[in-house]
Tab-separated table of C-alpha atoms in Angstrom:
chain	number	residue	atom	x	y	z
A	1	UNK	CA	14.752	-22.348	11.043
A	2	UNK	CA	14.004	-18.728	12.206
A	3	UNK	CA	13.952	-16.423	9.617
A	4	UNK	CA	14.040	-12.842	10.285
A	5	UNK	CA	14.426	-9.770	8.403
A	6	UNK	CA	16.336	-6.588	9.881
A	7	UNK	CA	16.940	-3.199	9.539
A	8	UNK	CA	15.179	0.403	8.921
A	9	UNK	CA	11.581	-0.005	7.586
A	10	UNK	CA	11.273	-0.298	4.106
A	11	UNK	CA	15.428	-1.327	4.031
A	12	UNK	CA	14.892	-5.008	5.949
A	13	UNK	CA	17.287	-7.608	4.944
A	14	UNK	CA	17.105	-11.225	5.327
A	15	UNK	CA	18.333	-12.681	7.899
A	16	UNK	CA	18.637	-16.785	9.936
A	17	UNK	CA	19.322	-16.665	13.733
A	18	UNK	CA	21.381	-19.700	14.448
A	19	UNK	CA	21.213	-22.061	17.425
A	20	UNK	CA	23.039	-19.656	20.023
A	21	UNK	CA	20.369	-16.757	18.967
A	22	UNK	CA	22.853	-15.181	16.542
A	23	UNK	CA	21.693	-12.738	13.923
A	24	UNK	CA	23.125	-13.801	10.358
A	25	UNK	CA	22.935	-12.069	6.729
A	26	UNK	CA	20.770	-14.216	4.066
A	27	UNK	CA	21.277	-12.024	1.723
A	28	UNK	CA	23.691	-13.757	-0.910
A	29	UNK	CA	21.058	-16.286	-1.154
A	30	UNK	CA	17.157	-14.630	-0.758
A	31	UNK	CA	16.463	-11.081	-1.568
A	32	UNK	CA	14.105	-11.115	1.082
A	33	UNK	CA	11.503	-12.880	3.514
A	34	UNK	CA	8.024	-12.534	1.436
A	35	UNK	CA	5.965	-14.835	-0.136
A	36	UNK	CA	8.262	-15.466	-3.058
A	37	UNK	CA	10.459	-17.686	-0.855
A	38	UNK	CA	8.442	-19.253	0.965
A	39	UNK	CA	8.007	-21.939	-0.804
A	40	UNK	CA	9.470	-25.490	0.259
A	41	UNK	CA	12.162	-25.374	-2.718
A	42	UNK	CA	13.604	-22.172	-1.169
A	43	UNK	CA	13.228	-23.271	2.666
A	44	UNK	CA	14.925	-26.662	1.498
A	45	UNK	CA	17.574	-24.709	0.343
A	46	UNK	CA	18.229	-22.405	3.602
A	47	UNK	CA	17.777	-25.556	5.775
A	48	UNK	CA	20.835	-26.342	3.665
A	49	UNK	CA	23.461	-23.453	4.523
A	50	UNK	CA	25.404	-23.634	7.000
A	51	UNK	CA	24.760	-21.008	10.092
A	52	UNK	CA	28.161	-20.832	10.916
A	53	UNK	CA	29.406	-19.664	7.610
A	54	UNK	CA	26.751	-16.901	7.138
A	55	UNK	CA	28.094	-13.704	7.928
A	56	UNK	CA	26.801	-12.586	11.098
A	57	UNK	CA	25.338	-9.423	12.052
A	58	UNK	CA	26.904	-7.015	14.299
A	59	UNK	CA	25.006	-5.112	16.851
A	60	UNK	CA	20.995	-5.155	17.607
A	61	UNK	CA	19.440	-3.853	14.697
A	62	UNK	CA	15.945	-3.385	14.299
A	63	UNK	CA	13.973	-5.982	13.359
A	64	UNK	CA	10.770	-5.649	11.030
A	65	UNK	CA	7.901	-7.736	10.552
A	66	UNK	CA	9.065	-11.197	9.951
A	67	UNK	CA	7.341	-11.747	6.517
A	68	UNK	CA	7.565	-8.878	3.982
A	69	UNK	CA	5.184	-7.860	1.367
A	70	UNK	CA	2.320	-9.532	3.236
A	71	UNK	CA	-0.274	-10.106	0.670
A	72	UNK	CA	-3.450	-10.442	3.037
A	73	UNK	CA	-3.618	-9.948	7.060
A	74	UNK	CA	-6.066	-12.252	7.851
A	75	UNK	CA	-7.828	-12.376	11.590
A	76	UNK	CA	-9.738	-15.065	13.419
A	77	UNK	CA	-11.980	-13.436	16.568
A	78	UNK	CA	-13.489	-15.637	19.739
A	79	UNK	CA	-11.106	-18.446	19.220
A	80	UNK	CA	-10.739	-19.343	22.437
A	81	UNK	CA	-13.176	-20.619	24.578
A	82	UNK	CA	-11.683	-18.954	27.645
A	83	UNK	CA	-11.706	-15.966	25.872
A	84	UNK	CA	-15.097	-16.354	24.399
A	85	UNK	CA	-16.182	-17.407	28.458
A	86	UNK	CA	-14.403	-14.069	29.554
A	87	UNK	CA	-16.446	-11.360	27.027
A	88	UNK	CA	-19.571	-13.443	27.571
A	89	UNK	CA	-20.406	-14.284	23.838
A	90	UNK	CA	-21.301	-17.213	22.175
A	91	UNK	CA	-18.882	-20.027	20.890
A	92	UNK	CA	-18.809	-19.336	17.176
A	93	UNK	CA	-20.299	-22.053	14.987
A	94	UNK	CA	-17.787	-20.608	12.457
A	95	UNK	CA	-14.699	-18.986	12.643
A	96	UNK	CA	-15.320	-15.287	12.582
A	97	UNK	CA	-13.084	-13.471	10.255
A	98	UNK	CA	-11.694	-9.587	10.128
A	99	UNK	CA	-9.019	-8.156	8.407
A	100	UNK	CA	-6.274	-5.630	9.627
A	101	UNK	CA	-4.946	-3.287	7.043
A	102	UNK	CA	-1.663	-3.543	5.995
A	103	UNK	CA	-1.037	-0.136	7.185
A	104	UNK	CA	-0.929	-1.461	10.716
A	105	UNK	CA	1.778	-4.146	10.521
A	106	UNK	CA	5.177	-3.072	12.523
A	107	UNK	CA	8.577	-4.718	13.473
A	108	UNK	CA	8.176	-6.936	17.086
A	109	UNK	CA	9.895	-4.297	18.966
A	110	UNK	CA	8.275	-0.780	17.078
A	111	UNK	CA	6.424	1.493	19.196
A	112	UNK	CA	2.548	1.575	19.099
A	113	UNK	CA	0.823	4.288	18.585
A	114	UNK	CA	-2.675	5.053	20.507
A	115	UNK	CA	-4.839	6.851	17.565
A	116	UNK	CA	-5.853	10.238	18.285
A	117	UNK	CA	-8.870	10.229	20.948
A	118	UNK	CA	-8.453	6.758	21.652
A	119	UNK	CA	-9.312	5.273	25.408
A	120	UNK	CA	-10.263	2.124	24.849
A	121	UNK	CA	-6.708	0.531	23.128
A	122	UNK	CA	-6.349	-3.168	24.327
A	123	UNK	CA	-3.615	-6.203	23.907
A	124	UNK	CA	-4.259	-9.282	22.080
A	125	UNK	CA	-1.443	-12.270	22.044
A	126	UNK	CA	-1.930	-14.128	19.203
A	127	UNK	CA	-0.239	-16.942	17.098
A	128	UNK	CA	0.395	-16.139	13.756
A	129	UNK	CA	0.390	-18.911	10.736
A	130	UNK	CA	2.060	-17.892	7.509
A	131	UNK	CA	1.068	-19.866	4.205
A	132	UNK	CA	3.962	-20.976	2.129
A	133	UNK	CA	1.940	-21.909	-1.102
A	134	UNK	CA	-1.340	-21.759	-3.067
A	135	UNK	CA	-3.945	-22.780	-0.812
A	136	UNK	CA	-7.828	-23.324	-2.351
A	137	UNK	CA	-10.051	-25.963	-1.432
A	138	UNK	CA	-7.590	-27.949	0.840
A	139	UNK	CA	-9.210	-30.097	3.288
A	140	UNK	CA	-8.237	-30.366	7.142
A	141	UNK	CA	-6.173	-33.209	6.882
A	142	UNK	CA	-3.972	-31.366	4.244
A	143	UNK	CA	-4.326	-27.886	5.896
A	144	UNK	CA	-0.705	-28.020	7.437
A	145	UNK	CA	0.948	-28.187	4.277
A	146	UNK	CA	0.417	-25.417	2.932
A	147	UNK	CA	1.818	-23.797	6.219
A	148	UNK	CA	5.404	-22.550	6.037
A	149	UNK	CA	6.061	-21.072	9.944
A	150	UNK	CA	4.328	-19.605	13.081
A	151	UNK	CA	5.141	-16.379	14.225
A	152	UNK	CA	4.223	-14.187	17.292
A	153	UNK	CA	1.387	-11.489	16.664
A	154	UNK	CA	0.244	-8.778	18.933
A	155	UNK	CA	-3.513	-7.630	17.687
A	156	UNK	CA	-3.972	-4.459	19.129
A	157	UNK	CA	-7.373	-3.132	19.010
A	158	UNK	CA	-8.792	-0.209	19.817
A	159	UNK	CA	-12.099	-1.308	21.312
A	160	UNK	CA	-14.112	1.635	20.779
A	161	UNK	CA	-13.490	1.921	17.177
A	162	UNK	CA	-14.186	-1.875	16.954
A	163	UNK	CA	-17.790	-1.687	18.448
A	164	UNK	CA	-19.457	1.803	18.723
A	165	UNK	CA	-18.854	2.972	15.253
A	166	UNK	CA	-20.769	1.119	13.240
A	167	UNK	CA	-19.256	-1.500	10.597
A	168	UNK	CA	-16.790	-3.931	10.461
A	169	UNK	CA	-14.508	-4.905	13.488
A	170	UNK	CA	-11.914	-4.108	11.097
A	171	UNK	CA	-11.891	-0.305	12.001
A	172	UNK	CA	-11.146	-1.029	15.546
A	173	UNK	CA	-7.994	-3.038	14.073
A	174	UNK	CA	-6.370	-1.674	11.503
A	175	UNK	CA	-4.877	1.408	13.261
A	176	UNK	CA	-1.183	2.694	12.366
A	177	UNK	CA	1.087	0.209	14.466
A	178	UNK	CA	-1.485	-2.322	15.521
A	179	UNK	CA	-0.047	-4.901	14.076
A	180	UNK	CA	3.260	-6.042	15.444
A	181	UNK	CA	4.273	-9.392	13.831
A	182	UNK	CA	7.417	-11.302	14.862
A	183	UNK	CA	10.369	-10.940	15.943
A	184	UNK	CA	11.150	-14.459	13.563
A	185	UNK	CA	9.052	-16.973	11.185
A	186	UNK	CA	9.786	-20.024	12.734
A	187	UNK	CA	9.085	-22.723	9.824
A	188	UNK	CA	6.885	-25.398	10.319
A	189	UNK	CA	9.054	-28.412	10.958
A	190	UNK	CA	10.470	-26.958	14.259
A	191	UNK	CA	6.870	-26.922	16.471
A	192	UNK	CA	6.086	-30.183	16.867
A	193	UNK	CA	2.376	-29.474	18.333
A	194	UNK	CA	1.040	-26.420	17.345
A	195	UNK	CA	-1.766	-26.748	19.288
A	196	UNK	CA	-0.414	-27.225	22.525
A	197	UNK	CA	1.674	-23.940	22.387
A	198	UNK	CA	1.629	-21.975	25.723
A	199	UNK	CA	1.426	-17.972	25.305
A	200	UNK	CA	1.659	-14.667	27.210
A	201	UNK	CA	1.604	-10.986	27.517
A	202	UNK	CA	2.714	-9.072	30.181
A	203	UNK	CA	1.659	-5.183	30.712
A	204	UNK	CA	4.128	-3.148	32.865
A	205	UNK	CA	5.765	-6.009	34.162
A	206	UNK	CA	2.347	-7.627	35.437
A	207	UNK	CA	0.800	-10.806	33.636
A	208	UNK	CA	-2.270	-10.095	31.945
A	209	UNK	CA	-2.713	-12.989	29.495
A	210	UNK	CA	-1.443	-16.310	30.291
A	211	UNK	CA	-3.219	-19.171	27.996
A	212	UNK	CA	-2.078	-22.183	25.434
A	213	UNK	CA	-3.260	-22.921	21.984
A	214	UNK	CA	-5.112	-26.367	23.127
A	215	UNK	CA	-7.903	-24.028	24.252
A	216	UNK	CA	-8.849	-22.916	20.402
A	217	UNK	CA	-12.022	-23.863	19.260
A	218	UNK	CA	-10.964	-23.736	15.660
A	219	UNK	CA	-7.489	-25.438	15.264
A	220	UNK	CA	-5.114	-24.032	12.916
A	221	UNK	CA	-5.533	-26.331	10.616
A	222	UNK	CA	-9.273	-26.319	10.856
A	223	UNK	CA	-8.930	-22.581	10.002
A	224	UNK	CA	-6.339	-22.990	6.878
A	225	UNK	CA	-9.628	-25.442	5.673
A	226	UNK	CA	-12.563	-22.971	5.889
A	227	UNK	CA	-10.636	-20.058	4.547
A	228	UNK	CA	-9.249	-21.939	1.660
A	229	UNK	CA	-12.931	-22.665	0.832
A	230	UNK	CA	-14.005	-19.029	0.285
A	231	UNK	CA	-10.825	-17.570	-1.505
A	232	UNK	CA	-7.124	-18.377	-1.974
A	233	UNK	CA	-4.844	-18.018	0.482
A	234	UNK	CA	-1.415	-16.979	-1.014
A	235	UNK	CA	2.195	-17.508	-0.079
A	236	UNK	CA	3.111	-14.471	2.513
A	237	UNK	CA	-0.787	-14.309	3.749
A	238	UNK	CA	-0.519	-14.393	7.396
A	239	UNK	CA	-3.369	-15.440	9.661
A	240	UNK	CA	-3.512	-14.225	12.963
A	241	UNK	CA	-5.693	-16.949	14.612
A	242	UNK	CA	-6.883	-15.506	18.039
A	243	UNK	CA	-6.453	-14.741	21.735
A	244	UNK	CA	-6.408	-15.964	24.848
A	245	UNK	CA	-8.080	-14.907	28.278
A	246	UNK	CA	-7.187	-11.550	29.535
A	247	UNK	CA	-7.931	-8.866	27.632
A	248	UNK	CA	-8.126	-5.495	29.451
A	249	UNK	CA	-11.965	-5.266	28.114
A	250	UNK	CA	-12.511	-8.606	29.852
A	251	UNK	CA	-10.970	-6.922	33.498
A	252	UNK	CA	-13.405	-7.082	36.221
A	253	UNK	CA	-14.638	-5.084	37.812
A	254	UNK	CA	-13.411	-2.392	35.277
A	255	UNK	CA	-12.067	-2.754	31.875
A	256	UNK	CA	-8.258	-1.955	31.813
A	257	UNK	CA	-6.789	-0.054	28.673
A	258	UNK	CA	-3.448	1.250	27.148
A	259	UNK	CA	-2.358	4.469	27.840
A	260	UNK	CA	0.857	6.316	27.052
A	261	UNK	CA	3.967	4.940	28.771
A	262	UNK	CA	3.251	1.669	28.790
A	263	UNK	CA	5.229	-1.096	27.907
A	264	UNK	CA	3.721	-4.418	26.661
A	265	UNK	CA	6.020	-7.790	26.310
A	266	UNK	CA	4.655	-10.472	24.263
A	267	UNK	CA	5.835	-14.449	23.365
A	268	UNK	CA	5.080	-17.296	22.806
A	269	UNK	CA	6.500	-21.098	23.842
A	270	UNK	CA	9.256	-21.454	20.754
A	271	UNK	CA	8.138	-18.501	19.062
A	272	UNK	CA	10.048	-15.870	20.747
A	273	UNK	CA	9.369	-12.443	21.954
A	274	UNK	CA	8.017	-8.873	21.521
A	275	UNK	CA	8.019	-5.565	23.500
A	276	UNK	CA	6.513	-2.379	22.515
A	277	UNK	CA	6.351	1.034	24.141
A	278	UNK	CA	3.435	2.250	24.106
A	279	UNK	CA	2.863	6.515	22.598
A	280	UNK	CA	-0.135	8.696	21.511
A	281	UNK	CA	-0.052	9.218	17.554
A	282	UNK	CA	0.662	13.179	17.137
């Protein structure tokens, strides 16, 4: 299934796009997309409907993040080792872990906003993983379980904030709109390797990341393992596991960065798209 939730921010419905990419209304049966149904009873039970007899949705609407209510907005750095090759770091021996705030997660299609003073704003294609239930202590081989969908994540950074003032990468992360996350939850059963995804993001029409998931170092499930070990990962908790080559920091022989104007487009194999425009915060 993709599940999708639409509408004005802070008024998103539920929503199912059926198999000829038709928006249709959940809403008789979920109150929303969020970690409350998440859970396998629920999914079982919306694997159950019938598309055709959902009431579909006229026009485009906007469409918000795919999960609501996000509990924790977990991050995974250097997990690629293209990537990794590209900023000329180390391989990780574990994976490094950041958090974005809350604050920063936007519908798939919402504008970004480039922070006040910022020159050093940069694109990140990610896969995102979104835990269905309860997950402490699992091991690898169970990690996958406890995984209801994939979605597309765009982890914009602001590379200055990141690295040159002191702290946390978190800072460079978490700024208003750096978190675009969608445009659907596609559950679990539908991507059949979710390693072997390929991914892309395209800056003004031109192709500036171009990479697959076989090139993590730490697989998703790998990741679902090691967090689980040092708290719980909750239903809704989405984990945005990485990036590929072709960053605008990695550009040679200058670093490339986001100014106003642009437009970036974002997807992944199965997963869908994004686009976002690209504005300076007032």
């Amino acid at each position: 299934m993709k599940l999708v939730r639409y509408g004005e921010p802070g008024q998103e419905k539920p929503g199912l796009i059926d198999a000829e990419g038709a928006l249709r209304d959940l809403s008789a049966h979920v109150p929303d997309i969020t970690g409350a149904t998440l859970d396998e009873a629920t999914l079982d039970r919306l694997r159950a409907l019938d598309p055709a007899e959902l009431p579909p949705v006229a026009g485009t609407p906007r469409l918000g993040a795919c999960v609501g209510d996000i509990g924790k907005y977990l991050c995974i750095g250097l997990n690629y080792s293209d990537h990794a090759a590209e900023t000329g770091l180390p391989i990780p021996e574990h994976p490094i872990l950041f958090m974005k705030a809350n604050s920063a997660i936007v519908g798939p299609n919402d504008d970004v906003y480039l922070p006040r003073g910022s020159e050093s704003s940069d694109w990140e294609v990610e896969l995102g993983v979104v835990i269905g239930k309860p997950a402490k202590y699992v091991s690898e081989a169970e990690a996958l379980d406890y995984v209801a969908g994939y979605c597309v994540c765009n982890d914009v950074s602001e590379r200055h904030f990141q690295t040159q003032l002191s702290g946390q990468w978190t800072k460079g992360k978490s700024c208003d709109t750096f978190g675009p996350t969608g445009p659907w939850m596609v559950t679990r059963d539908e991507i059949a390797d979710v390693q072997n995804l390929s991914m892309w993001l395209d800056v003004n029409g031109k192709r500036m990341q171009n990479g697959s998931t076989k090139t993590m170092i730490f697989t998703v499930a790998q990741i679902v393992a090691h967090l689980s070990e040092l708290f719980t990962l909750q239903p809704g908790d989405v984990i945005s596991t990485g990036t590929p080559p072709g960053v605008g920091m990695g550009m040679k022989p200058e670093p490339v960065y986001l100014k106003p104007g642009d437009v970036m487009e974002v997807g992944i194999e199965g997963l869908g798209e994004q686009r976002q425009d690209v504005k300076m915060d007032a």
